[in-house]
Each structure stands twice: as C-alpha cells, then as structure tokens.
Short mmCIF file of C-alpha atoms in Angstrom, two decimals:
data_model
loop_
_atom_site.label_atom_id
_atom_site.label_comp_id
_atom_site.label_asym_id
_atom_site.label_seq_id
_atom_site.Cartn_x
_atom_site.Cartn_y
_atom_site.Cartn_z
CA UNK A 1447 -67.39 114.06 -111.07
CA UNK A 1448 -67.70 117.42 -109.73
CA UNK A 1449 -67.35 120.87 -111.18
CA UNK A 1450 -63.58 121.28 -112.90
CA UNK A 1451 -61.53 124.57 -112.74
CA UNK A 1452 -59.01 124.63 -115.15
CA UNK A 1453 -56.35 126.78 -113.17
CA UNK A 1454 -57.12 124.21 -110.33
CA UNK A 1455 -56.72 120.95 -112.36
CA UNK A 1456 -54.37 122.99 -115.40
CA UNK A 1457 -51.87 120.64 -113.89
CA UNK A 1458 -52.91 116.95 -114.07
CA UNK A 1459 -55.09 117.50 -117.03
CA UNK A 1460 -53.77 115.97 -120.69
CA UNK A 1461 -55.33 116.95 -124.11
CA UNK A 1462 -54.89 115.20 -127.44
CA UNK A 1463 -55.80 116.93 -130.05
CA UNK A 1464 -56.15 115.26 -133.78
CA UNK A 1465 -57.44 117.55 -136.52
CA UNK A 1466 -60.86 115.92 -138.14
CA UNK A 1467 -61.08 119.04 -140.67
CA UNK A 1468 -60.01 122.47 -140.83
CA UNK A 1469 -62.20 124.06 -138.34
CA UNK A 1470 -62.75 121.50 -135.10
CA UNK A 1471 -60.30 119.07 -133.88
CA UNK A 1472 -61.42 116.14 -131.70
CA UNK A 1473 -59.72 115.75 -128.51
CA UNK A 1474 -59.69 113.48 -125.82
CA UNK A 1475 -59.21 114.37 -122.01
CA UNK A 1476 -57.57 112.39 -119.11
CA UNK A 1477 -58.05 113.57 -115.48
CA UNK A 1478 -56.22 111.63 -112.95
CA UNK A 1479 -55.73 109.07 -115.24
CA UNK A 1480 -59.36 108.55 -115.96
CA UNK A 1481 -60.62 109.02 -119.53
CA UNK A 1482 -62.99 111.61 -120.40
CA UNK A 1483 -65.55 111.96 -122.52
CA UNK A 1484 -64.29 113.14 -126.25
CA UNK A 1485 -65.63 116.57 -127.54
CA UNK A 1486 -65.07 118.53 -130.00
CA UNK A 1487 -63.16 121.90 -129.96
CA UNK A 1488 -62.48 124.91 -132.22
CA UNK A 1489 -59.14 125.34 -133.47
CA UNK A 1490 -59.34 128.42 -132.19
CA UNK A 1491 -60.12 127.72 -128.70
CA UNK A 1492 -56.94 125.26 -127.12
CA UNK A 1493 -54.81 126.69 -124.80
CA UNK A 1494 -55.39 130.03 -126.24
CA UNK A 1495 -53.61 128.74 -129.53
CA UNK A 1496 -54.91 129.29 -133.05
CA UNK A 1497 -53.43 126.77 -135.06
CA UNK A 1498 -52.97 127.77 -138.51
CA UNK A 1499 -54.35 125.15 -141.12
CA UNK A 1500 -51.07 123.93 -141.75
CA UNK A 1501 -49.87 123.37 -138.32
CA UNK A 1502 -49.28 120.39 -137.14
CA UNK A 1503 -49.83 120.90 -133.65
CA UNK A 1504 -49.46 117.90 -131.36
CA UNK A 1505 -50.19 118.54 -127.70
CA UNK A 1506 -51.94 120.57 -125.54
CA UNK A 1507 -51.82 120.91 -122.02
CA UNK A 1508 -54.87 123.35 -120.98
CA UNK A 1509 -57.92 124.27 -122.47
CA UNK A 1510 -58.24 128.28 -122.65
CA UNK A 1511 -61.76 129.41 -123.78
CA UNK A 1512 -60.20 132.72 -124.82
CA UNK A 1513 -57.85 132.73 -127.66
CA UNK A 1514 -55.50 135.89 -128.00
CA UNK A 1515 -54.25 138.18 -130.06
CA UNK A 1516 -50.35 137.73 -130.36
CA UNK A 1517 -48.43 135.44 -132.17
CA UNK A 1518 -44.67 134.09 -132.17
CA UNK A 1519 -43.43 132.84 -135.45
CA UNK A 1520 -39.43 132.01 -136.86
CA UNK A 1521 -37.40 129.06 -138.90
CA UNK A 1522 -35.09 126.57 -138.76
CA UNK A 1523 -32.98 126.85 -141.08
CA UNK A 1524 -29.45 125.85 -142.94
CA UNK A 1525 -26.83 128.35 -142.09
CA UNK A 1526 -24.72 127.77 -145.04
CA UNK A 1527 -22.53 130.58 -144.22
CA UNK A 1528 -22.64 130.17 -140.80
CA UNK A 1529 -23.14 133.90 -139.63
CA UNK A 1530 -25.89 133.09 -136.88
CA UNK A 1531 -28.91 135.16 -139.83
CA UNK A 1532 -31.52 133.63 -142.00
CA UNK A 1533 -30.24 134.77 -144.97
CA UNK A 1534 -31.34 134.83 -148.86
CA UNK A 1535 -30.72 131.60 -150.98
CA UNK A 1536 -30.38 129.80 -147.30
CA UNK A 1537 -33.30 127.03 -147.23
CA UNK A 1538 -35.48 126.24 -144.17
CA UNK A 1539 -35.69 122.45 -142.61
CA UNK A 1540 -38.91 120.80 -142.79
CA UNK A 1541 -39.91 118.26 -140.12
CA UNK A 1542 -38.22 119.65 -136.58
CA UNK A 1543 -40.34 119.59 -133.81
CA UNK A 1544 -41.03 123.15 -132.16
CA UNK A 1545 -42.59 123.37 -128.74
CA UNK A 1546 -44.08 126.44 -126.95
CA UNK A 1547 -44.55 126.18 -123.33
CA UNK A 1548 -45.44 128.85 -121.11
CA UNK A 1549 -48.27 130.77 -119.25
CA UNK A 1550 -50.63 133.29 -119.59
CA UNK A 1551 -51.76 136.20 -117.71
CA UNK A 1552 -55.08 134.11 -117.16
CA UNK A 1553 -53.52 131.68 -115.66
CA UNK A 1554 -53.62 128.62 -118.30
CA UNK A 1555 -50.43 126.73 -118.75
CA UNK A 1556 -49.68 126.49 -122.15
CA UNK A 1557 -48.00 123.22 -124.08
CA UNK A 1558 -47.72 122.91 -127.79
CA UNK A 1559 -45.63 121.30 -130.40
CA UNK A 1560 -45.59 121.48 -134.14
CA UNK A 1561 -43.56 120.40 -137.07
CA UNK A 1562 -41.84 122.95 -139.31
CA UNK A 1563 -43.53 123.17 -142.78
CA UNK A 1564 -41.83 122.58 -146.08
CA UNK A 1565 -39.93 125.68 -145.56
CA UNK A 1566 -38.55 125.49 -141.90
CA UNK A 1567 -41.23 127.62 -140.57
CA UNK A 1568 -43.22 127.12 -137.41
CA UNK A 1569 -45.93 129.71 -136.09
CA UNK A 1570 -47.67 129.80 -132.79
CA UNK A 1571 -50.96 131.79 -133.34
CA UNK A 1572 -54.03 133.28 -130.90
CA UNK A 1573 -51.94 133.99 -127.83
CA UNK A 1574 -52.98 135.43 -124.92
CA UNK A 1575 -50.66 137.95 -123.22
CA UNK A 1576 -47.76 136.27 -120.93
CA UNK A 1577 -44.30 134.65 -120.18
CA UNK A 1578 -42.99 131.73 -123.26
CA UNK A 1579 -40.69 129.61 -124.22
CA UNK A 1580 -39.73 128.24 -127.78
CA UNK A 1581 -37.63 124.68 -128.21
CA UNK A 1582 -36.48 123.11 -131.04
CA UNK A 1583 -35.66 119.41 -130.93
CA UNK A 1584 -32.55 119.04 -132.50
CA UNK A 1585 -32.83 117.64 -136.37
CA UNK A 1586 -30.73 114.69 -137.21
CA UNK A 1587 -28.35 114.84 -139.38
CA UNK A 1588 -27.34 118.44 -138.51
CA UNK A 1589 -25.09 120.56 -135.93
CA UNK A 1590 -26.31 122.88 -134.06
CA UNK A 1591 -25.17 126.56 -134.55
CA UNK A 1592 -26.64 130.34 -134.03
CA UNK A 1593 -30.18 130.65 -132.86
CA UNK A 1594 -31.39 134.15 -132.62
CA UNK A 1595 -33.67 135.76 -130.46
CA UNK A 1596 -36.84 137.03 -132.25
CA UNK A 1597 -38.41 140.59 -132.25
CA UNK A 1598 -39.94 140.49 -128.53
CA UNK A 1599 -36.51 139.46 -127.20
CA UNK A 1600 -36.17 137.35 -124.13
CA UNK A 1601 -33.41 135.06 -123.98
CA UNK A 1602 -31.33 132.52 -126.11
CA UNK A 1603 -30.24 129.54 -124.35
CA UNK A 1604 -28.87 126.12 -126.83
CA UNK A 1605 -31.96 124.95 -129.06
CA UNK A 1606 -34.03 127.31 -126.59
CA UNK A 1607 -35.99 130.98 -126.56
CA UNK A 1608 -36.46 131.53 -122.93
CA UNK A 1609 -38.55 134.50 -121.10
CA UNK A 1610 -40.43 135.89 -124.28
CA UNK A 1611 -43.00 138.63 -122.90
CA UNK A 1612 -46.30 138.60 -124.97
CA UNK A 1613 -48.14 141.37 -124.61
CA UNK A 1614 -51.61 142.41 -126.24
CA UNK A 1615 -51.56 141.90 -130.15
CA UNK A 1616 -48.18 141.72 -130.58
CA UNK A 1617 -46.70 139.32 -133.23
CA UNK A 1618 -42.91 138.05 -132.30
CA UNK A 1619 -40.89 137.37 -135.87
CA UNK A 1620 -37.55 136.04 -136.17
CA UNK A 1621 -37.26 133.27 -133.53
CA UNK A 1622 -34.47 131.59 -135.61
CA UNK A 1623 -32.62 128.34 -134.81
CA UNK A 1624 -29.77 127.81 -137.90
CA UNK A 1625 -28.02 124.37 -137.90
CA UNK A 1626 -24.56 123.05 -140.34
CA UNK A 1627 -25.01 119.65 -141.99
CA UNK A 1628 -22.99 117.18 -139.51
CA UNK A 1629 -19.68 116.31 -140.72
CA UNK A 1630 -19.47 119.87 -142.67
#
C-alpha cells in the first residue's frame, strides 16, 4: 500500500474509535474507501485528544502521535433566568452532542464529538497548540439562548465557538451554551 503521511492523507482518512477499556480504544481505519487493518490506540494518542474516562468521544478524523498539553472545557446548561451566565442552582443538560474541529500547529486536522455528562459538561483534553472550534447540536426540547465565549476568547457565533487560539498548556474554561425549555 505504500508508506502513509498523515498531513498528506489527514484528508480522506476516517477513524472510529470504540472504547474496549479505560486505557486503549480499538479503532478502525478507511483510506479511500478501503478498510484497514484494526489496531489498537492509546486514549491518549488520537488526534492529539486525551479523552477523559468519561468522555464519550465519537469520531476522529486524524491520528496525532503527540498529544498536547491544553484543554477546552464548558456546559450546556438551563438558563433559568435567562442572563446569558451559568449560574448557581442552574442545572447542566446531559446528552448534547459537542464537537471540536480544528487544526493544530502540526498540521493534523482535528474532529471530535462527545456527549455532555450528567451535569452538562463536555471537556476536550491533550491538545496540541492551534486554531478550534466548539459546536453544540441543538438539544430537543429546548430554545436556544446566550452562549458565552470561554476564557481563551475567540468568537461566538449561534450554537458555535469559532477561532479559539490554543496555545502551549493552556486550559480554556467557560465555553458555555445556555438554552430555555421550548414553549417557556
């Protein structure tokens, strides 16, 4: 098959993860269509993303040997009172998908979605430096309202974190997306 480059192939190349414990996940690889063989891979080593136990991480677009040291981490979340900011006695809302696209400074193209946990919170470990995005699908059964740009800024666009710099250890808090219960 020839020797593969992933910033030549980052492209047209698919990964699957599914978790088989807490420390590898078994993946399986297309290439122009063509299935791969199946190997196992650290947690810590797809796409540069260290996915916490929890996490319920669903696709991957790259493989990055090199994980990173930054992180980008908020909620979704019931605004009851409807003032854009995540506040006390407010409750989180488990089960809306998060995705975090983007690209390092290596070069990888990065693609991954999780589920909030139990209490609305989604976190997107191992980074490497570089440009991201954060997406929220919306949740059914609610309105969208405020979402707030986290603690590395960039820019808020409906259900969307755009241009979020990364840089070296840094950990992004506060990327928060609050929704109403529809017909409220």
């Amino acid at each position: 098959m020839g020797s593969y480059h992933p910033s030549r192939w980052a492209s047209r190349l698919e990964v699957s993860p599914l978790f088989c414990r807490a420390s590898h996940r078994l993946s399986t690889n297309r290439l122009h269509g063509e299935m791969l063989e199946p190997r196992a891979v650290p947690s810590f080593g797809v796409a540069g993303l260290a996915a916490p136990e929890t996490s319920n991480a669903t696709s991957v677009a790259a493989v990055n040997p090199t994980p990173g040291n930054s992180s980008l981490s908020g909620n979704v979340y019931l605004d009851l009172n409807d003032n854009g900011v995540f506040d006390s006695g407010e409750s989180g809302i488990d089960g809306v998908t998060v995705t975090l696209t983007g690209t390092d400074r290596n070069g990888f193209f990065v693609q991954v979605s999780q589920v909030t946990d139990a209490n609305g919170r989604f976190q997107f470990l191992g980074l490497n430096p570089g440009v991201y995005q954060i997406e929220q699908i919306q949740p059914a059964g609610y309105v969208d309202r405020w979402d707030r740009v986290g603690s590395l800024g960039g820019i808020t666009e409906n259900d969307r974190f755009v241009q979020i710099v990364v840089e070296p250890g840094q950990a992004g808090e506060g990327y928060d997306f609050g929704e109403r219960p529809a017909g409220d």
